[in-house]
Short mmCIF file of C-alpha atoms in Angstrom, two decimals:
data_model
loop_
_atom_site.label_atom_id
_atom_site.label_comp_id
_atom_site.label_asym_id
_atom_site.label_seq_id
_atom_site.Cartn_x
_atom_site.Cartn_y
_atom_site.Cartn_z
CA MET A 1 25.22 7.87 -17.15
CA ARG A 2 25.21 9.04 -20.78
CA ASP A 3 24.63 5.43 -21.78
CA TYR A 4 21.71 5.32 -19.34
CA LEU A 5 20.10 8.36 -20.98
CA ASN A 6 20.71 6.90 -24.42
CA LYS A 7 19.07 3.65 -23.35
CA LEU A 8 16.00 5.70 -22.35
CA GLY A 9 16.02 7.37 -25.73
CA ILE A 10 16.87 10.76 -24.22
CA GLY A 11 20.06 12.06 -25.69
CA THR A 12 20.11 15.64 -24.45
CA VAL A 13 18.86 17.00 -21.12
CA LYS A 14 18.13 20.73 -21.16
CA GLY A 15 17.62 22.08 -17.66
CA ASN A 16 15.92 20.37 -14.76
CA SER A 17 12.14 20.42 -14.34
CA LEU A 18 9.21 18.29 -13.18
CA LYS A 19 8.32 17.85 -16.83
CA GLN A 20 11.74 16.37 -17.44
CA ILE A 21 11.32 13.91 -14.56
CA GLU A 22 7.97 12.87 -16.02
CA GLU A 23 9.66 12.29 -19.38
CA LEU A 24 12.43 10.28 -17.74
CA THR A 25 10.04 8.24 -15.61
CA ARG A 26 7.81 7.37 -18.56
CA ALA A 27 10.87 6.37 -20.57
CA HIS A 28 12.13 4.25 -17.67
CA LEU A 29 8.82 2.42 -17.31
CA HIS A 30 8.65 1.88 -21.07
CA THR A 31 12.23 0.59 -21.26
CA PHE A 32 12.83 -1.55 -18.16
CA PRO A 33 10.22 -4.13 -17.10
CA PHE A 34 9.28 -4.73 -13.50
CA GLU A 35 10.02 -8.43 -13.32
CA LEU A 36 10.78 -11.23 -10.88
CA ILE A 37 12.27 -13.63 -13.43
CA SER A 38 15.86 -12.41 -12.95
CA LYS A 39 15.64 -13.16 -9.21
CA TYR A 40 15.61 -16.88 -9.90
CA THR A 41 18.84 -16.69 -11.89
CA LEU A 42 20.42 -14.57 -9.15
CA ALA A 43 19.19 -16.77 -6.28
CA ASP A 44 22.52 -18.58 -5.94
CA GLU A 45 24.66 -15.49 -6.51
CA ASN A 46 26.31 -13.51 -3.74
CA PHE A 47 24.63 -10.48 -2.24
CA LYS A 48 26.48 -7.88 -4.33
CA LYS A 49 25.56 -9.45 -7.68
CA ARG A 50 21.86 -9.15 -6.88
CA ILE A 51 22.13 -5.36 -7.08
CA PRO A 52 23.97 -4.40 -10.27
CA SER A 53 26.02 -1.29 -10.90
CA VAL A 54 24.59 1.05 -13.52
CA SER A 55 26.79 -0.47 -16.23
CA GLU A 56 25.79 -4.01 -15.19
CA PHE A 57 22.13 -2.97 -15.11
CA LEU A 58 22.31 -1.71 -18.69
CA GLU A 59 24.31 -4.72 -19.86
CA ARG A 60 21.85 -7.18 -18.32
CA HIS A 61 19.02 -5.44 -20.11
CA ASP A 62 20.89 -5.52 -23.42
CA LYS A 63 21.80 -9.21 -23.17
CA LEU A 64 18.92 -10.72 -21.18
CA GLY A 65 16.09 -8.19 -21.28
CA TRP A 66 16.10 -7.83 -17.50
CA GLY A 67 14.70 -4.91 -15.59
CA GLY A 68 14.26 -5.92 -11.98
CA ASN A 69 12.30 -5.31 -8.81
CA CYS A 70 12.06 -2.05 -6.88
CA TYR A 71 15.52 -2.46 -5.34
CA VAL A 72 17.11 -2.61 -8.78
CA LEU A 73 14.85 -0.23 -10.71
CA ASN A 74 14.51 2.58 -8.16
CA GLY A 75 18.03 1.92 -6.89
CA ARG A 76 19.49 2.71 -10.31
CA TYR A 77 16.99 5.40 -11.28
CA VAL A 78 17.76 7.45 -8.17
CA GLN A 79 21.42 7.44 -9.21
CA LEU A 80 20.52 8.88 -12.60
CA LEU A 81 18.34 11.60 -11.06
CA ASP A 82 21.05 12.47 -8.55
CA TRP A 83 23.63 12.69 -11.36
CA LEU A 84 21.32 15.10 -13.19
CA GLY A 85 21.31 17.34 -10.12
CA TYR A 86 17.96 16.55 -8.52
CA ASP A 87 17.48 16.43 -4.73
CA VAL A 88 16.41 12.79 -4.40
CA LYS A 89 16.65 10.04 -1.79
CA LEU A 90 15.52 6.45 -1.55
CA VAL A 91 12.86 6.05 1.15
CA PRO A 92 11.34 2.98 2.83
CA VAL A 93 7.81 1.88 2.02
CA GLU A 94 7.27 -0.81 4.63
CA LYS A 95 7.04 -3.61 4.29
CA GLY A 96 9.40 -4.51 1.52
CA HIS A 97 9.24 -1.66 -1.02
CA ILE A 98 11.46 1.34 -1.70
CA ALA A 99 10.59 4.52 -3.59
CA ILE A 100 12.18 7.87 -4.45
CA TRP A 101 11.57 11.07 -2.48
CA LEU A 102 12.04 14.21 -4.60
CA LYS A 103 12.33 17.75 -3.26
CA TRP A 104 11.69 20.42 -5.87
CA LYS A 105 11.31 24.17 -5.29
CA GLY A 106 9.98 23.78 -1.77
CA ASP A 107 7.59 20.94 -2.56
CA GLU A 108 7.91 17.18 -2.12
CA TYR A 109 7.06 14.41 -4.58
CA LEU A 110 6.92 10.65 -4.77
CA VAL A 111 8.68 9.13 -7.79
CA ASP A 112 8.45 5.40 -8.41
CA ALA A 113 9.82 3.51 -11.40
CA GLY A 114 9.84 0.22 -9.51
CA TYR A 115 6.27 -0.86 -8.99
CA ALA A 116 3.56 -2.15 -11.25
CA GLY A 117 1.00 0.66 -10.81
CA PRO A 118 2.30 2.78 -12.44
CA PHE A 119 3.01 6.43 -11.63
CA PHE A 120 4.14 7.98 -14.91
CA GLU A 121 4.82 11.36 -13.29
CA PRO A 122 6.01 12.75 -9.93
CA ILE A 123 3.18 12.52 -7.37
CA PRO A 124 2.81 15.60 -5.12
CA ILE A 125 3.05 14.72 -1.42
CA LYS A 126 0.28 16.67 0.29
CA LYS A 127 -0.14 17.82 3.87
CA GLY A 128 -3.20 15.73 4.68
CA ASP A 129 -4.72 12.71 2.96
CA TRP A 130 -5.01 12.46 -0.82
CA ILE A 131 -5.98 10.15 -3.67
CA VAL A 132 -4.20 9.35 -6.95
CA GLU A 133 -5.97 7.71 -9.89
CA THR A 134 -3.99 5.63 -12.39
CA MET A 135 -5.14 3.70 -15.43
CA TYR A 136 -6.62 0.75 -13.55
CA GLU A 137 -6.24 1.37 -9.83
CA THR A 138 -6.56 4.04 -7.16
CA SER A 139 -3.94 4.86 -4.53
CA TYR A 140 -5.12 6.23 -1.18
CA PHE A 141 -2.55 8.10 0.94
CA GLU A 142 -3.41 8.72 4.60
CA ARG A 143 -1.21 10.26 7.27
CA SER A 144 -0.55 7.96 10.25
CA GLU A 145 0.20 8.80 13.90
CA ASP A 146 3.78 7.52 13.65
CA GLY A 147 4.62 10.09 10.97
CA GLY A 148 4.27 7.70 8.05
CA ILE A 149 1.91 7.79 5.11
CA VAL A 150 -0.29 4.71 4.73
CA TRP A 151 -0.49 3.87 1.01
CA THR A 152 -3.36 1.59 -0.04
CA ARG A 153 -3.67 0.44 -3.63
CA VAL A 154 -7.20 -0.48 -4.72
CA LEU A 155 -8.18 -2.03 -8.04
CA ASP A 156 -11.01 -0.60 -10.09
CA GLY A 157 -14.05 -2.20 -8.54
CA GLY A 158 -12.88 -1.68 -4.98
CA LYS A 159 -10.60 -4.67 -4.33
CA PRO A 160 -7.52 -3.67 -2.23
CA ILE A 161 -4.23 -4.98 -3.63
CA VAL A 162 -1.82 -4.08 -0.86
CA THR A 163 -1.29 -1.59 1.96
CA LYS A 164 2.17 -0.28 2.88
CA THR A 165 3.54 2.69 4.84
CA LEU A 166 5.74 5.32 3.23
CA TYR A 167 8.25 7.13 5.47
CA LEU A 168 9.82 10.38 4.30
CA ARG A 169 13.33 9.74 5.54
CA LYS A 170 16.44 8.45 3.85
CA LEU A 171 16.57 4.69 3.57
CA THR A 172 19.56 3.34 5.48
CA ARG A 173 21.99 0.85 4.01
CA GLU A 174 21.04 -1.59 6.77
CA GLU A 175 17.36 -1.32 5.86
CA PHE A 176 18.09 -1.77 2.17
CA ASN A 177 20.17 -4.88 2.82
CA TYR A 178 17.59 -6.31 5.22
CA TRP A 179 14.64 -5.98 2.83
CA LEU A 180 16.66 -7.18 -0.14
CA GLN A 181 17.73 -10.27 1.79
CA ARG A 182 14.15 -10.93 2.86
CA SER A 183 13.01 -10.76 -0.76
CA TYR A 184 15.33 -13.70 -1.49
CA THR A 185 14.25 -15.79 1.51
CA ASP A 186 13.61 -19.22 0.04
CA ILE A 187 10.44 -20.20 1.91
CA PRO A 188 6.89 -20.90 0.62
CA GLU A 189 5.53 -17.91 2.55
CA ASN A 190 7.62 -15.52 0.44
CA ARG A 191 5.10 -15.09 -2.37
CA LEU A 192 7.51 -12.86 -4.34
CA PHE A 193 9.82 -15.88 -4.60
CA ARG A 194 7.17 -18.36 -5.67
CA LYS A 195 5.64 -16.78 -8.75
CA ILE A 196 6.33 -15.27 -12.16
CA GLU A 197 5.53 -11.60 -12.62
CA VAL A 198 6.47 -9.29 -15.48
CA THR A 199 4.97 -5.84 -16.08
CA TRP A 200 5.87 -3.46 -18.88
CA TYR A 201 4.34 -0.37 -20.51
CA PRO A 202 4.46 -0.06 -24.30
CA ASN A 203 2.54 2.91 -25.74
CA GLU A 204 1.07 3.88 -22.35
CA GLU A 205 -0.54 0.45 -22.04
CA ARG A 206 0.01 -1.80 -19.04
CA HIS A 207 0.99 -5.35 -19.96
CA GLN A 208 1.35 -7.89 -17.17
CA ILE A 209 2.13 -11.58 -16.91
CA MET A 210 1.15 -13.05 -13.56
CA ASN A 211 2.08 -16.72 -13.68
CA SER A 212 0.18 -18.08 -16.71
CA THR A 213 -2.22 -15.13 -17.05
CA TYR A 214 -1.48 -12.31 -19.48
CA THR A 215 -3.47 -9.06 -19.13
CA VAL A 216 -3.41 -5.79 -21.04
CA HIS A 217 -4.93 -2.54 -19.71
CA LYS A 218 -5.34 0.31 -22.19
CA PRO A 219 -5.64 4.00 -21.25
CA ASN A 220 -9.21 4.09 -22.62
CA GLY A 221 -10.29 1.44 -20.12
CA GLU A 222 -10.28 -1.53 -22.47
CA GLN A 223 -8.90 -4.74 -21.02
CA PHE A 224 -7.69 -8.02 -22.52
CA GLU A 225 -6.91 -11.24 -20.64
CA LYS A 226 -5.61 -14.62 -21.73
CA ILE A 227 -4.65 -17.66 -19.67
CA TYR A 228 -1.87 -19.66 -21.29
CA GLU A 229 -1.92 -23.45 -21.09
CA ASN A 230 0.94 -24.06 -23.50
CA ARG A 231 4.37 -23.61 -21.94
CA GLU A 232 6.17 -22.89 -25.21
CA GLU A 233 3.69 -20.23 -26.31
CA TRP A 234 3.98 -18.58 -22.90
CA ILE A 235 7.80 -18.49 -23.05
CA GLN A 236 7.62 -17.00 -26.55
CA LEU A 237 5.22 -14.33 -25.29
CA ILE A 238 7.68 -13.27 -22.60
CA GLU A 239 10.59 -13.30 -25.03
CA GLU A 240 8.85 -11.47 -27.89
CA LYS A 241 6.63 -9.03 -25.98
CA ALA A 242 8.55 -8.33 -22.75
CA GLY A 243 11.99 -8.93 -24.29
CA ILE A 244 13.22 -11.26 -21.54
CA SER A 245 15.50 -14.05 -22.68
CA ARG A 246 14.24 -17.61 -22.99
CA VAL A 247 17.07 -18.97 -20.85
CA SER A 248 16.10 -16.67 -17.97
CA THR A 249 12.45 -17.75 -18.10
CA GLU A 250 13.37 -21.43 -18.28
CA LYS A 251 15.62 -21.06 -15.23
CA ALA A 252 12.77 -19.42 -13.36
CA LEU A 253 10.41 -22.28 -14.24
CA SER A 254 12.99 -24.84 -13.11
CA PHE A 255 13.51 -23.01 -9.81
CA LEU A 256 9.77 -22.97 -9.13
CA SER A 257 9.28 -26.58 -10.24
CA GLU A 258 11.97 -27.75 -7.78
CA ARG A 259 9.86 -26.15 -5.04
CA GLY A 260 6.60 -27.70 -6.12
CA VAL A 261 5.22 -24.73 -8.08
CA GLU A 262 4.10 -25.92 -11.51
CA LEU A 263 2.60 -23.36 -13.89
CA PHE A 264 2.05 -25.89 -16.66
CA THR A 265 1.16 -29.57 -16.52
#
């Protein structure tokens, strides 16, 4: 775990605090991209290889620039927080997402280093309904009758992105395996297995590649967008800006092409 902290640029941890978790979470989001590219390389691997150990996670980032999806990113981050002595558990966010539930001095918080929002700090879990503003979207949390918390993400301008339900209970191994396996289901309806997505956060900015479109959101509200038509320039962008290896991106493009998804003509 010392190597993990060093990778985040945090050499010494002095006492636990919410401020420290914010520092760790920001560092995690700045270091490890949320990306789907690695999934296409791992598609033919066995189940265990799709979820790396901490040492494998760090090695894959060093050699290939990989981060991962929520199962990888939050799955490893919760191990680090637990090792540091925090009361944390993975929790289900149905359908198909997992997050981290933190208990701290009698209060509860949502921590999430594995989605493209982002939350740079622990989010207090309130008794009723509440709203959280981030740099380019708003999250609405509403209590549901089944004991869950309905989480709706809405883009600036009012367009909903997705609605899921957060449950404050420990994620079971069976649930984890089920949702991980579903994320690798090789069918056209599985949109997370038919597109390229990479999101990373240099200098508090949100950079995202969604197929051939590259967008940048800055904290001051400025936004930049470019649609790439040249395959080589696009691969270089991912390699130079997001740090993901060329070979990984080319494998992803080949996987998609074999299934009739062509990003470039």
